[in-house]
Amino acid sequence: MKLFHSINDFQSTKKTILTLGTFDGVHIGHKKILERITQNTENGKYESLVLTFFPHPRMVLQEKSEIKLLNTISEKTELLEATGIENLVVHPFNESFSRLTAEEFVHTILVDKFQIQKIIIGHDHRFGRNRTANIDDLIAFGAAYGFEVEQISAKEIQDVSVSSTKIRKALNEGNMALANEYLGYDYFLNGTVVKGKQLGRTIGFPTANIHIEEDYKLIPKIGVYVVKAVVKSETVFGMMNIGFNPTVNGDRQTIEVHLFDFDQDIYDQNIKVSLLHYIREEQKFGSVDALKAQLHQDQIEALAFVNLL
């Protein structure tokens, strides 16, 4: 897949079949559209293209927006590449870009820059300044400028309309089964292992503290999870706590992973942690021994879940 960091950087000798949007999560609804794109370019006559944006438009246009995203830009790029798309344009979104009228966007970008042959979009797509243009406007532009428009209906995407908003809600509620069903993969966090207070190893549960650089990445509900981690290309199951460690008077949120049957020095290593199941909420125990007893119970539950996979 070719990656372009601006619309102006894009180059191709072929006409394109494209789609556009934020694609946060690259979930099963998005994949219906992306599959249609790749099916339309199988004969090699046209090239597939996805246009997406960063920062997320809500970060730019809504002053008090605190939206958290399902993917970092590198994660989204990786997920989109896995779909077989040939070209990805990640265009910087700013207020100037947002002021383009629908016709300016179609004429100067879709037609002039991308040499559009066909656009495939979801059932609820809106575009142009203040998102005032809809599918009917796009069909009219297609007729005027000579490109096809194909719409994927809500029913085709799924009887229950999948959306990034619904996935965020599920994650904030700790509903991993629903979130992962909608995503089509297990929600994951990518980060670097950093030194913590190292209290876990004193009670038999050493943990890897995960630092996530991108502050816009959505961290799911506080609590204890069953996880699957990839570290140094090795897959290991474990359990993870997202929270403040109230039993030992923690004062900031941490993400700590205890990996089963794993004893390696992984400080400064990148780790990918997929969240499989929510075990329980974080709680404050009366003593470290009570915390240790609960961790043993958590491990029993986690291993029972893993054994059913």
Coordinates of C-alpha atoms in Angstrom, one line a residue:
M1 CA 0.0 0.0 0.0
K2 CA 1.3 3.5 -0.9
L3 CA 0.9 6.1 1.9
F4 CA 0.5 9.8 1.1
H5 CA 0.5 12.4 3.8
S6 CA -1.4 15.0 1.7
I7 CA -3.9 15.1 -1.1
N8 CA -1.3 17.1 -3.1
D9 CA 1.3 14.3 -2.7
F10 CA -0.9 11.7 -4.4
Q11 CA 0.2 10.5 -7.9
S12 CA -1.2 7.8 -10.1
T13 CA -1.5 7.2 -13.9
K14 CA -4.8 5.4 -13.4
K15 CA -8.3 6.5 -12.5
T16 CA -9.3 5.7 -9.0
I17 CA -12.2 4.0 -7.2
L18 CA -12.3 5.6 -3.8
T19 CA -14.0 6.0 -0.5
L20 CA -13.5 8.6 2.2
G21 CA -14.1 9.2 5.9
T22 CA -12.5 9.1 9.3
F23 CA -12.6 5.2 9.4
D24 CA -12.0 5.2 13.2
G25 CA -11.8 1.6 14.3
V26 CA -11.8 0.2 10.7
H27 CA -14.8 -1.8 11.9
I28 CA -17.0 -4.4 10.2
G29 CA -19.1 -1.7 8.7
H30 CA -16.1 0.1 7.2
K31 CA -14.9 -3.2 5.8
K32 CA -18.0 -3.8 3.8
I33 CA -17.2 -0.6 1.9
L34 CA -13.5 -1.4 1.7
E35 CA -14.2 -4.9 0.3
R36 CA -16.4 -3.3 -2.4
I37 CA -13.6 -1.0 -3.3
T38 CA -11.1 -3.8 -3.7
Q39 CA -13.6 -5.9 -5.7
N40 CA -14.0 -3.0 -8.1
T41 CA -10.3 -2.8 -8.8
E42 CA -9.4 -6.5 -9.1
N43 CA -8.9 -6.3 -12.9
G44 CA -6.1 -3.7 -12.5
K45 CA -7.8 -1.1 -14.7
Y46 CA -8.3 1.3 -11.8
E47 CA -6.6 1.9 -8.5
S48 CA -8.2 1.7 -5.0
L49 CA -7.9 4.7 -2.8
V50 CA -9.0 5.7 0.7
L51 CA -9.0 9.3 1.8
T52 CA -9.0 9.9 5.5
F53 CA -8.0 12.8 7.8
F54 CA -6.0 13.6 10.8
P55 CA -6.7 15.2 13.2
H56 CA -10.2 13.9 13.5
P57 CA -12.6 16.7 12.2
R58 CA -14.3 17.0 15.6
M59 CA -10.9 17.8 17.2
V60 CA -10.6 20.8 14.9
L61 CA -14.2 22.0 14.6
Q62 CA -15.5 21.5 18.1
E63 CA -13.5 23.6 20.6
K64 CA -14.4 21.6 23.6
S65 CA -14.4 18.2 21.9
E66 CA -12.7 15.5 24.1
I67 CA -13.3 12.7 21.6
K68 CA -11.1 9.7 22.1
L69 CA -10.3 7.6 19.0
L70 CA -10.3 3.8 18.6
N71 CA -7.1 3.9 16.6
T72 CA -3.9 5.9 16.6
I73 CA -3.0 7.0 13.1
S74 CA -0.3 4.3 12.8
E75 CA -2.8 1.6 13.9
K76 CA -5.4 2.8 11.4
T77 CA -2.8 2.7 8.6
E78 CA -1.9 -0.9 9.5
L79 CA -5.6 -2.0 9.6
L80 CA -6.4 -0.3 6.3
E81 CA -3.3 -1.9 4.7
A82 CA -4.6 -5.3 5.7
T83 CA -7.8 -4.8 3.7
G84 CA -5.8 -4.7 0.4
I85 CA -6.3 -1.1 -0.4
E86 CA -3.6 0.2 -2.8
N87 CA -3.4 3.9 -1.8
L88 CA -4.1 5.7 1.5
V89 CA -4.1 9.5 1.7
V90 CA -4.0 10.8 5.2
H91 CA -4.8 14.5 4.7
P92 CA -4.2 17.1 7.5
F93 CA -7.6 18.4 8.5
N94 CA -7.9 22.1 9.4
E95 CA -10.4 24.9 9.3
S96 CA -9.4 26.0 5.8
F97 CA -10.1 22.5 4.4
S98 CA -13.4 22.4 6.3
R99 CA -14.6 25.5 4.5
L100 CA -14.4 23.9 1.0
T101 CA -17.9 23.8 -0.5
A102 CA -19.2 20.4 -1.7
E103 CA -18.6 21.4 -5.3
E104 CA -15.1 22.7 -4.7
F105 CA -14.3 19.4 -2.9
V106 CA -15.6 17.3 -5.7
H107 CA -14.1 19.4 -8.5
T108 CA -10.6 20.2 -7.2
I109 CA -10.0 17.0 -5.2
L110 CA -12.0 14.1 -6.4
V111 CA -12.0 14.9 -10.1
D112 CA -8.7 16.9 -10.6
K113 CA -6.4 15.3 -8.0
F114 CA -7.8 11.7 -7.8
Q115 CA -9.1 11.3 -11.3
I116 CA -12.2 9.6 -9.8
Q117 CA -13.9 6.9 -11.8
K118 CA -16.2 5.8 -8.9
I119 CA -16.9 6.6 -5.3
I120 CA -18.3 4.1 -2.9
I121 CA -19.7 5.4 0.4
G122 CA -21.8 4.4 3.4
H123 CA -25.5 5.1 3.8
D124 CA -25.1 8.2 6.0
H125 CA -22.3 10.1 4.3
R126 CA -22.4 13.9 4.3
F127 CA -19.6 16.2 3.1
G128 CA -18.7 19.7 2.1
R129 CA -18.8 22.9 4.2
N130 CA -20.9 22.3 7.4
R131 CA -21.5 18.7 6.0
T132 CA -24.5 20.1 4.1
A133 CA -24.2 17.8 1.0
N134 CA -25.6 14.3 0.9
I135 CA -25.9 11.3 -1.4
D136 CA -28.3 13.0 -3.7
D137 CA -25.9 15.9 -4.2
L138 CA -23.0 13.5 -4.8
I139 CA -25.1 11.6 -7.5
A140 CA -25.8 15.0 -9.2
F141 CA -22.0 15.8 -9.1
G142 CA -21.3 12.4 -10.6
A143 CA -23.6 13.0 -13.5
A144 CA -22.0 16.5 -14.1
Y145 CA -18.4 15.4 -13.8
G146 CA -18.6 11.9 -15.2
F147 CA -18.1 9.5 -12.3
E148 CA -20.2 6.8 -10.7
V149 CA -21.6 6.8 -7.2
E150 CA -22.4 3.6 -5.3
Q151 CA -24.0 3.7 -1.9
I152 CA -23.8 0.9 0.7
S153 CA -27.1 0.7 2.5
A154 CA -27.4 0.4 6.3
K155 CA -28.9 -3.1 5.9
E156 CA -25.8 -4.2 3.9
I157 CA -23.5 -2.9 6.6
Q158 CA -25.5 -4.7 9.3
D159 CA -29.1 -4.8 10.5
V160 CA -27.9 -3.0 13.5
S161 CA -26.0 0.0 12.2
V162 CA -22.4 -0.4 13.3
S163 CA -20.7 2.9 14.2
S164 CA -17.5 4.0 15.9
T165 CA -19.7 5.9 18.5
K166 CA -21.4 2.6 19.5
I167 CA -18.0 0.9 19.8
R168 CA -16.7 3.7 22.0
K169 CA -19.7 3.4 24.2
A170 CA -19.2 -0.4 24.6
L171 CA -15.6 0.1 25.5
N172 CA -16.4 2.7 28.1
E173 CA -18.9 0.2 29.6
G174 CA -16.4 -2.6 29.6
N175 CA -18.5 -4.6 27.1
M176 CA -15.7 -6.2 25.3
A177 CA -17.8 -8.9 23.6
L178 CA -20.0 -6.2 21.9
A179 CA -17.0 -3.9 21.0
N180 CA -15.0 -6.7 19.5
E181 CA -18.0 -8.1 17.6
Y182 CA -18.5 -4.7 16.0
L183 CA -14.8 -4.2 15.3
G184 CA -14.3 -7.6 13.8
Y185 CA -11.1 -7.9 15.8
D186 CA -10.1 -7.6 19.5
Y187 CA -9.6 -4.0 20.6
F188 CA -6.0 -3.4 21.3
L189 CA -3.6 -0.9 22.9
N190 CA 0.0 -0.3 21.7
G191 CA 2.6 1.1 24.0
T192 CA 6.0 1.0 25.5
V193 CA 6.9 -0.9 28.7
V194 CA 8.1 1.5 31.3
K195 CA 9.2 1.1 34.9
G196 CA 6.5 1.4 37.6
K197 CA 6.6 1.1 41.3
Q198 CA 7.4 -2.6 41.0
L199 CA 4.9 -3.5 43.7
G200 CA 3.4 -6.4 41.7
R201 CA 6.5 -8.5 41.8
T202 CA 6.6 -8.3 45.7
I203 CA 3.2 -10.1 45.8
G204 CA 3.9 -12.6 43.1
F205 CA 2.2 -10.7 40.2
P206 CA 4.9 -8.8 38.3
T207 CA 3.4 -6.4 35.8
A208 CA 4.5 -4.5 32.7
N209 CA 3.5 -0.9 32.9
I210 CA 2.3 0.3 29.5
H211 CA 2.9 3.9 28.4
I212 CA 0.7 5.0 25.4
E213 CA 2.2 8.1 23.8
E214 CA -1.0 9.2 21.9
D215 CA -3.2 10.9 24.4
Y216 CA -6.2 10.8 22.0
K217 CA -6.3 6.9 22.1
L218 CA -9.4 5.6 23.9
I219 CA -8.6 3.7 27.1
P220 CA -11.5 1.4 28.0
K221 CA -13.3 1.3 31.4
I222 CA -11.3 1.1 34.5
G223 CA -11.0 -2.4 35.8
V224 CA -9.4 -5.9 35.3
Y225 CA -9.4 -7.6 31.9
V226 CA -8.3 -10.9 30.3
V227 CA -5.8 -10.0 27.6
K228 CA -3.6 -11.4 24.9
A229 CA -0.3 -9.6 24.4
V230 CA 2.3 -9.7 21.6
V231 CA 5.8 -8.9 22.7
K232 CA 9.0 -9.7 20.8
S233 CA 6.7 -11.5 18.3
E234 CA 5.6 -13.9 21.0
T235 CA 1.9 -14.2 21.9
V236 CA 1.1 -14.5 25.7
F237 CA -2.1 -14.4 27.6
G238 CA -2.5 -12.5 30.8
M239 CA -4.6 -10.1 32.8
M240 CA -4.5 -6.3 32.9
N241 CA -5.6 -3.6 35.3
I242 CA -6.6 -0.2 34.1
G243 CA -6.9 2.1 37.1
F244 CA -5.4 4.0 40.1
N245 CA -4.3 1.1 42.4
P246 CA -6.3 2.5 45.3
T247 CA -5.1 -0.3 47.7
V248 CA -1.6 1.1 47.6
N249 CA -2.8 4.8 47.3
G250 CA -2.0 5.2 43.7
D251 CA -2.4 8.8 42.5
R252 CA -2.5 8.4 38.7
Q253 CA -4.1 6.1 36.1
T254 CA -1.9 3.3 35.0
I255 CA -2.2 0.3 32.6
E256 CA -0.5 -2.8 34.0
V257 CA -0.3 -6.2 32.4
H258 CA 0.6 -9.4 34.2
L259 CA 1.6 -12.1 31.7
F260 CA 1.1 -15.7 32.5
D261 CA 4.2 -18.0 32.4
F262 CA 6.3 -15.2 31.2
D263 CA 9.6 -14.1 32.7
Q264 CA 11.6 -11.8 30.4
D265 CA 13.0 -8.3 30.7
I266 CA 10.9 -6.2 28.4
Y267 CA 11.5 -2.7 29.5
D268 CA 11.5 -0.2 26.7
Q269 CA 9.9 -2.8 24.4
N270 CA 6.8 -2.2 22.4
I271 CA 3.9 -4.3 23.4
K272 CA 0.5 -4.8 21.8
V273 CA -2.3 -5.8 24.2
S274 CA -5.7 -7.1 23.0
L275 CA -8.6 -6.9 25.4
L276 CA -10.7 -10.1 25.4
H277 CA -13.0 -10.0 28.5
Y278 CA -13.8 -7.7 31.4
I279 CA -13.5 -9.5 34.7
R280 CA -14.4 -6.9 37.4
E281 CA -14.2 -3.3 38.4
E282 CA -11.2 -1.9 40.3
Q283 CA -11.7 -1.8 44.1
K284 CA -9.8 -0.8 47.2
F285 CA -8.9 -3.7 49.5
G286 CA -8.3 -3.5 53.2
S287 CA -4.8 -5.0 52.9
V288 CA -2.2 -6.1 50.4
D289 CA -2.9 -9.7 51.4
A290 CA -6.6 -9.2 50.4
L291 CA -5.5 -7.7 47.1
K292 CA -3.2 -10.7 46.5
A293 CA -6.1 -13.2 47.2
Q294 CA -8.3 -11.4 44.8
L295 CA -5.6 -11.4 42.1
H296 CA -5.4 -15.2 42.5
Q297 CA -9.1 -15.4 41.9
D298 CA -8.8 -13.1 38.9
Q299 CA -6.1 -15.4 37.4
I300 CA -8.3 -18.4 37.9
E301 CA -11.2 -16.7 36.0
A302 CA -8.8 -15.4 33.3
L303 CA -7.3 -18.8 32.7
A304 CA -10.8 -20.4 32.6
F305 CA -11.7 -17.8 29.9
V306 CA -8.5 -18.5 27.9
N307 CA -9.1 -22.3 28.0
L308 CA -12.4 -21.8 26.3
L309 CA -10.9 -20.0 23.3

